[in-house]
Short mmCIF file of C-alpha atoms in Angstrom, two decimals:
data_model
loop_
_atom_site.label_atom_id
_atom_site.label_comp_id
_atom_site.label_asym_id
_atom_site.label_seq_id
_atom_site.Cartn_x
_atom_site.Cartn_y
_atom_site.Cartn_z
CA UNK A 1345 157.38 -37.36 -41.94
CA UNK A 1346 158.46 -33.69 -41.95
CA UNK A 1347 162.00 -34.66 -43.00
CA UNK A 1348 163.30 -35.08 -39.47
CA UNK A 1349 163.69 -38.26 -37.46
CA UNK A 1350 164.93 -38.96 -33.97
CA UNK A 1351 166.37 -42.17 -32.59
CA UNK A 1352 165.86 -43.90 -30.32
CA UNK A 1353 162.27 -42.90 -29.58
CA UNK A 1354 162.34 -44.47 -26.15
CA UNK A 1355 165.24 -45.40 -23.93
CA UNK A 1356 165.61 -46.53 -20.35
CA UNK A 1357 169.08 -46.43 -18.89
CA UNK A 1358 170.84 -46.39 -15.56
CA UNK A 1359 172.55 -43.55 -13.78
CA UNK A 1360 176.13 -43.11 -14.87
CA UNK A 1361 175.81 -44.66 -18.31
CA UNK A 1362 176.47 -42.72 -21.51
CA UNK A 1363 173.56 -42.04 -23.84
CA UNK A 1364 173.51 -40.67 -27.38
CA UNK A 1365 170.41 -39.40 -29.13
CA UNK A 1366 170.46 -38.92 -32.86
CA UNK A 1367 168.64 -36.39 -34.99
CA UNK A 1368 168.62 -36.85 -38.74
CA UNK A 1369 167.21 -34.40 -41.29
CA UNK A 1370 166.68 -34.60 -45.03
CA UNK A 1371 165.85 -30.91 -45.53
CA UNK A 1372 169.43 -29.61 -45.75
CA UNK A 1373 168.57 -26.95 -43.18
CA UNK A 1374 171.41 -25.01 -41.62
CA UNK A 1375 170.16 -24.82 -38.06
CA UNK A 1376 169.52 -27.75 -35.75
CA UNK A 1377 168.44 -27.67 -32.12
CA UNK A 1378 168.07 -29.92 -29.13
CA UNK A 1379 165.42 -29.11 -26.54
CA UNK A 1380 164.18 -30.88 -23.48
CA UNK A 1381 160.56 -30.72 -22.40
CA UNK A 1382 159.64 -30.95 -18.74
CA UNK A 1383 156.39 -30.16 -16.92
CA UNK A 1384 156.45 -26.65 -15.54
CA UNK A 1385 159.51 -25.70 -17.55
CA UNK A 1386 158.21 -25.99 -21.06
CA UNK A 1387 160.82 -26.31 -23.76
CA UNK A 1388 164.37 -25.44 -22.85
CA UNK A 1389 167.20 -25.18 -25.33
CA UNK A 1390 170.14 -27.48 -24.63
CA UNK A 1391 172.44 -26.89 -27.60
CA UNK A 1392 172.08 -25.73 -31.14
CA UNK A 1393 174.08 -25.82 -34.32
CA UNK A 1394 174.41 -23.24 -37.08
CA UNK A 1395 176.46 -25.37 -39.42
CA UNK A 1396 178.74 -28.38 -39.65
CA UNK A 1397 181.04 -28.38 -36.62
CA UNK A 1398 179.48 -25.09 -35.46
CA UNK A 1399 177.60 -25.47 -32.23
CA UNK A 1400 176.73 -23.35 -29.24
CA UNK A 1401 175.23 -23.76 -25.82
CA UNK A 1402 171.66 -23.15 -24.89
CA UNK A 1403 170.22 -22.40 -21.48
CA UNK A 1404 170.56 -25.89 -19.97
CA UNK A 1405 173.73 -27.28 -21.52
CA UNK A 1406 175.43 -28.66 -18.40
CA UNK A 1407 175.86 -32.42 -18.63
CA UNK A 1408 175.26 -32.48 -22.38
CA UNK A 1409 177.51 -32.34 -25.41
CA UNK A 1410 176.70 -32.28 -29.11
CA UNK A 1411 178.36 -32.96 -32.39
CA UNK A 1412 177.54 -32.18 -35.97
CA UNK A 1413 179.93 -33.74 -38.45
CA UNK A 1414 177.43 -33.71 -41.31
CA UNK A 1415 174.66 -31.31 -42.25
CA UNK A 1416 172.03 -33.98 -41.78
CA UNK A 1417 173.01 -35.33 -38.36
CA UNK A 1418 173.05 -33.70 -34.95
CA UNK A 1419 173.96 -35.90 -31.99
CA UNK A 1420 173.20 -35.21 -28.36
CA UNK A 1421 175.34 -37.05 -25.81
CA UNK A 1422 174.87 -37.46 -22.12
CA UNK A 1423 178.32 -38.53 -20.97
CA UNK A 1424 177.07 -39.85 -17.63
CA UNK A 1425 173.32 -39.84 -17.35
CA UNK A 1426 171.65 -38.63 -14.16
CA UNK A 1427 168.05 -38.93 -12.99
CA UNK A 1428 167.57 -35.19 -13.54
CA UNK A 1429 168.08 -35.82 -17.23
CA UNK A 1430 164.94 -37.94 -17.41
CA UNK A 1431 162.92 -35.99 -19.94
CA UNK A 1432 161.51 -35.87 -23.42
CA UNK A 1433 164.07 -34.60 -25.89
CA UNK A 1434 163.08 -32.85 -29.08
CA UNK A 1435 165.21 -32.10 -32.06
CA UNK A 1436 164.24 -29.25 -34.37
CA UNK A 1437 165.51 -27.78 -37.61
CA UNK A 1438 165.14 -24.47 -39.35
CA UNK A 1439 166.43 -22.66 -42.38
CA UNK A 1440 167.10 -19.74 -40.06
CA UNK A 1441 166.54 -16.90 -42.46
CA UNK A 1442 164.81 -13.82 -41.04
CA UNK A 1443 161.16 -14.06 -41.83
CA UNK A 1444 161.48 -17.81 -42.38
CA UNK A 1445 162.73 -18.85 -39.01
CA UNK A 1446 160.20 -21.61 -38.51
CA UNK A 1447 161.12 -24.70 -36.53
CA UNK A 1448 160.19 -28.18 -37.65
CA UNK A 1449 160.26 -30.68 -34.82
CA UNK A 1450 161.01 -34.34 -34.54
CA UNK A 1451 158.68 -36.73 -32.78
CA UNK A 1452 160.70 -36.69 -29.57
CA UNK A 1453 162.84 -39.16 -27.65
CA UNK A 1454 161.67 -40.17 -24.20
CA UNK A 1455 164.62 -40.89 -21.93
CA UNK A 1456 164.26 -42.43 -18.49
CA UNK A 1457 167.30 -42.55 -16.23
CA UNK A 1458 166.88 -44.93 -13.31
CA UNK B 1362 168.02 -11.39 -21.38
CA UNK B 1363 165.51 -11.43 -24.19
CA UNK B 1364 162.66 -13.71 -23.27
CA UNK B 1365 158.99 -14.45 -23.59
CA UNK B 1366 156.68 -15.05 -20.65
CA UNK B 1367 153.53 -17.13 -20.54
CA UNK B 1368 151.97 -16.42 -17.16
CA UNK B 1369 149.35 -19.17 -17.19
CA UNK B 1370 150.27 -22.84 -16.87
CA UNK B 1371 146.69 -23.99 -17.35
CA UNK B 1372 143.70 -22.33 -18.92
CA UNK B 1373 140.31 -24.03 -18.77
CA UNK B 1374 137.40 -22.73 -20.80
CA UNK B 1375 134.05 -24.10 -21.83
CA UNK B 1376 133.36 -25.05 -25.41
CA UNK B 1377 132.13 -22.02 -27.29
CA UNK B 1378 133.75 -19.53 -24.91
CA UNK B 1379 136.45 -17.09 -26.06
CA UNK B 1380 140.08 -18.01 -25.52
CA UNK B 1381 143.06 -15.78 -24.87
CA UNK B 1382 146.47 -17.28 -24.22
CA UNK B 1383 148.90 -14.67 -22.99
CA UNK B 1384 152.44 -14.08 -24.15
CA UNK B 1385 154.61 -11.12 -23.22
CA UNK B 1386 158.08 -10.36 -24.48
CA UNK B 1387 160.75 -8.40 -22.71
CA UNK B 1388 162.75 -6.63 -25.36
CA UNK B 1389 162.45 -3.61 -27.59
CA UNK B 1390 162.73 -3.39 -31.33
CA UNK B 1391 160.93 -5.49 -33.88
CA UNK B 1392 160.51 -8.99 -32.52
CA UNK B 1393 159.79 -12.06 -34.57
CA UNK B 1394 157.23 -14.08 -32.64
CA UNK B 1395 155.54 -17.41 -33.10
CA UNK B 1396 152.94 -19.64 -31.53
CA UNK B 1397 153.53 -23.39 -31.56
CA UNK B 1398 151.04 -26.05 -30.55
CA UNK B 1399 151.40 -29.61 -29.35
CA UNK B 1400 148.31 -31.79 -29.52
CA UNK B 1401 148.19 -34.96 -27.47
CA UNK B 1402 150.67 -37.54 -28.82
CA UNK B 1403 151.70 -35.33 -31.71
CA UNK B 1404 154.87 -33.42 -32.39
CA UNK B 1405 155.15 -29.70 -31.88
CA UNK B 1406 154.06 -27.71 -34.89
CA UNK B 1407 153.84 -24.12 -35.91
CA UNK B 1408 150.43 -22.57 -35.37
CA UNK B 1409 151.09 -19.05 -36.58
CA UNK B 1410 153.65 -16.25 -36.75
CA UNK B 1411 153.14 -12.57 -36.41
CA UNK B 1412 154.64 -11.54 -39.73
CA UNK B 1413 152.05 -13.47 -41.70
CA UNK B 1414 149.09 -11.88 -39.87
CA UNK B 1415 147.02 -14.92 -40.74
CA UNK B 1416 144.32 -16.86 -38.95
CA UNK B 1417 144.93 -20.56 -38.45
CA UNK B 1418 142.19 -22.85 -37.09
CA UNK B 1419 140.35 -19.71 -36.01
CA UNK B 1420 143.27 -18.42 -33.95
CA UNK B 1421 144.79 -14.99 -34.38
CA UNK B 1422 147.60 -13.20 -32.61
CA UNK B 1423 148.35 -9.51 -32.82
CA UNK B 1424 151.65 -7.97 -31.91
CA UNK B 1425 151.10 -5.10 -29.48
CA UNK B 1426 154.36 -3.21 -29.15
CA UNK B 1427 152.94 -0.84 -26.56
CA UNK B 1428 152.09 -3.70 -24.23
CA UNK B 1429 154.92 -5.94 -25.53
CA UNK B 1430 152.40 -8.71 -25.98
CA UNK B 1431 151.54 -11.34 -28.56
CA UNK B 1432 148.42 -12.93 -27.13
CA UNK B 1433 146.74 -15.81 -28.94
CA UNK B 1434 142.99 -15.47 -29.33
CA UNK B 1435 140.05 -17.44 -30.61
CA UNK B 1436 136.44 -16.25 -30.33
CA UNK B 1437 134.85 -19.67 -29.81
CA UNK B 1438 136.82 -22.55 -28.32
CA UNK B 1439 136.41 -26.08 -29.69
CA UNK B 1440 137.22 -29.34 -27.92
CA UNK B 1441 139.90 -30.09 -30.50
CA UNK B 1442 141.74 -26.94 -29.42
CA UNK B 1443 142.79 -28.68 -26.20
CA UNK B 1444 146.57 -28.78 -26.39
CA UNK B 1445 149.80 -27.29 -25.10
CA UNK B 1446 150.59 -23.87 -26.57
CA UNK B 1447 154.02 -22.28 -26.64
CA UNK B 1448 155.02 -18.75 -27.50
CA UNK B 1449 158.47 -18.57 -29.07
CA UNK B 1450 160.93 -16.08 -30.43
CA UNK B 1451 164.31 -16.13 -32.13
CA UNK B 1452 166.15 -13.17 -30.60
CA UNK B 1453 168.62 -11.39 -32.76
CA UNK B 1454 172.23 -12.29 -32.16
CA UNK B 1455 174.96 -9.68 -31.92
CA UNK B 1456 175.79 -10.32 -35.54
CA UNK B 1457 172.27 -9.31 -36.45
CA UNK B 1458 170.99 -12.69 -37.58
CA UNK B 1459 168.57 -15.03 -35.87
CA UNK B 1460 169.96 -18.13 -34.30
CA UNK B 1461 168.69 -19.88 -31.24
CA UNK B 1462 164.98 -20.00 -30.67
CA UNK B 1463 163.66 -19.83 -27.14
CA UNK B 1464 160.24 -20.74 -25.84
CA UNK B 1465 157.96 -19.70 -23.06
CA UNK B 1466 157.01 -22.24 -20.43
CA UNK B 1467 153.79 -23.08 -22.22
CA UNK B 1468 150.09 -22.92 -21.43
CA UNK B 1469 147.90 -25.98 -21.40
CA UNK B 1470 144.50 -25.20 -22.85
CA UNK B 1471 141.69 -27.40 -21.66
CA UNK B 1472 138.36 -26.99 -23.42
CA UNK B 1473 135.51 -28.38 -21.35
CA UNK B 1474 132.64 -29.91 -23.33
#
């Protein structure tokens, strides 16, 4: 559906453990994004990528790292999960061209850190 | 910093009443603005964008550069319009292209039967 999938869709983990969320696209889009969605804060950008091995920080990047070794995959890693990182994480893709900068979202990954 | 502001966290209207979801942006120039919607248990999806000047599901949004606003409007609300609405923009980078896309904090629209 929509050429973008996220895994896992649900995860419960404990404080201090590493967690990796995967975003996979079949659209060959250049740009990929990771957002977190929290009540009262809306969608906040964590990291984004504008090409293979090209990534940059968003507004809430502390505690997160990303990697993009292939066009189709964008990984979000929490090196040592904390309770404040309990959230719903959304991956998005876009072609990025002016006038066509529309985001397509994944279904979301709900992470609970106990 | 370039940003968009959605002042209302929750907007409740009765079915059949007009709806206006507010979005203000803080920068000059020619912005590229979007409205996204998230229905219950569905993924976020594009509702409309200002460059297309189209009406989707009865919603319209006009860019008002004088007021730096991009409010979302619908003359008669329907129950199925109940959802979370986000205003979004991809600010220009220093290189001139669009890269990261940032969102407002969202407004939950509740249409009362």
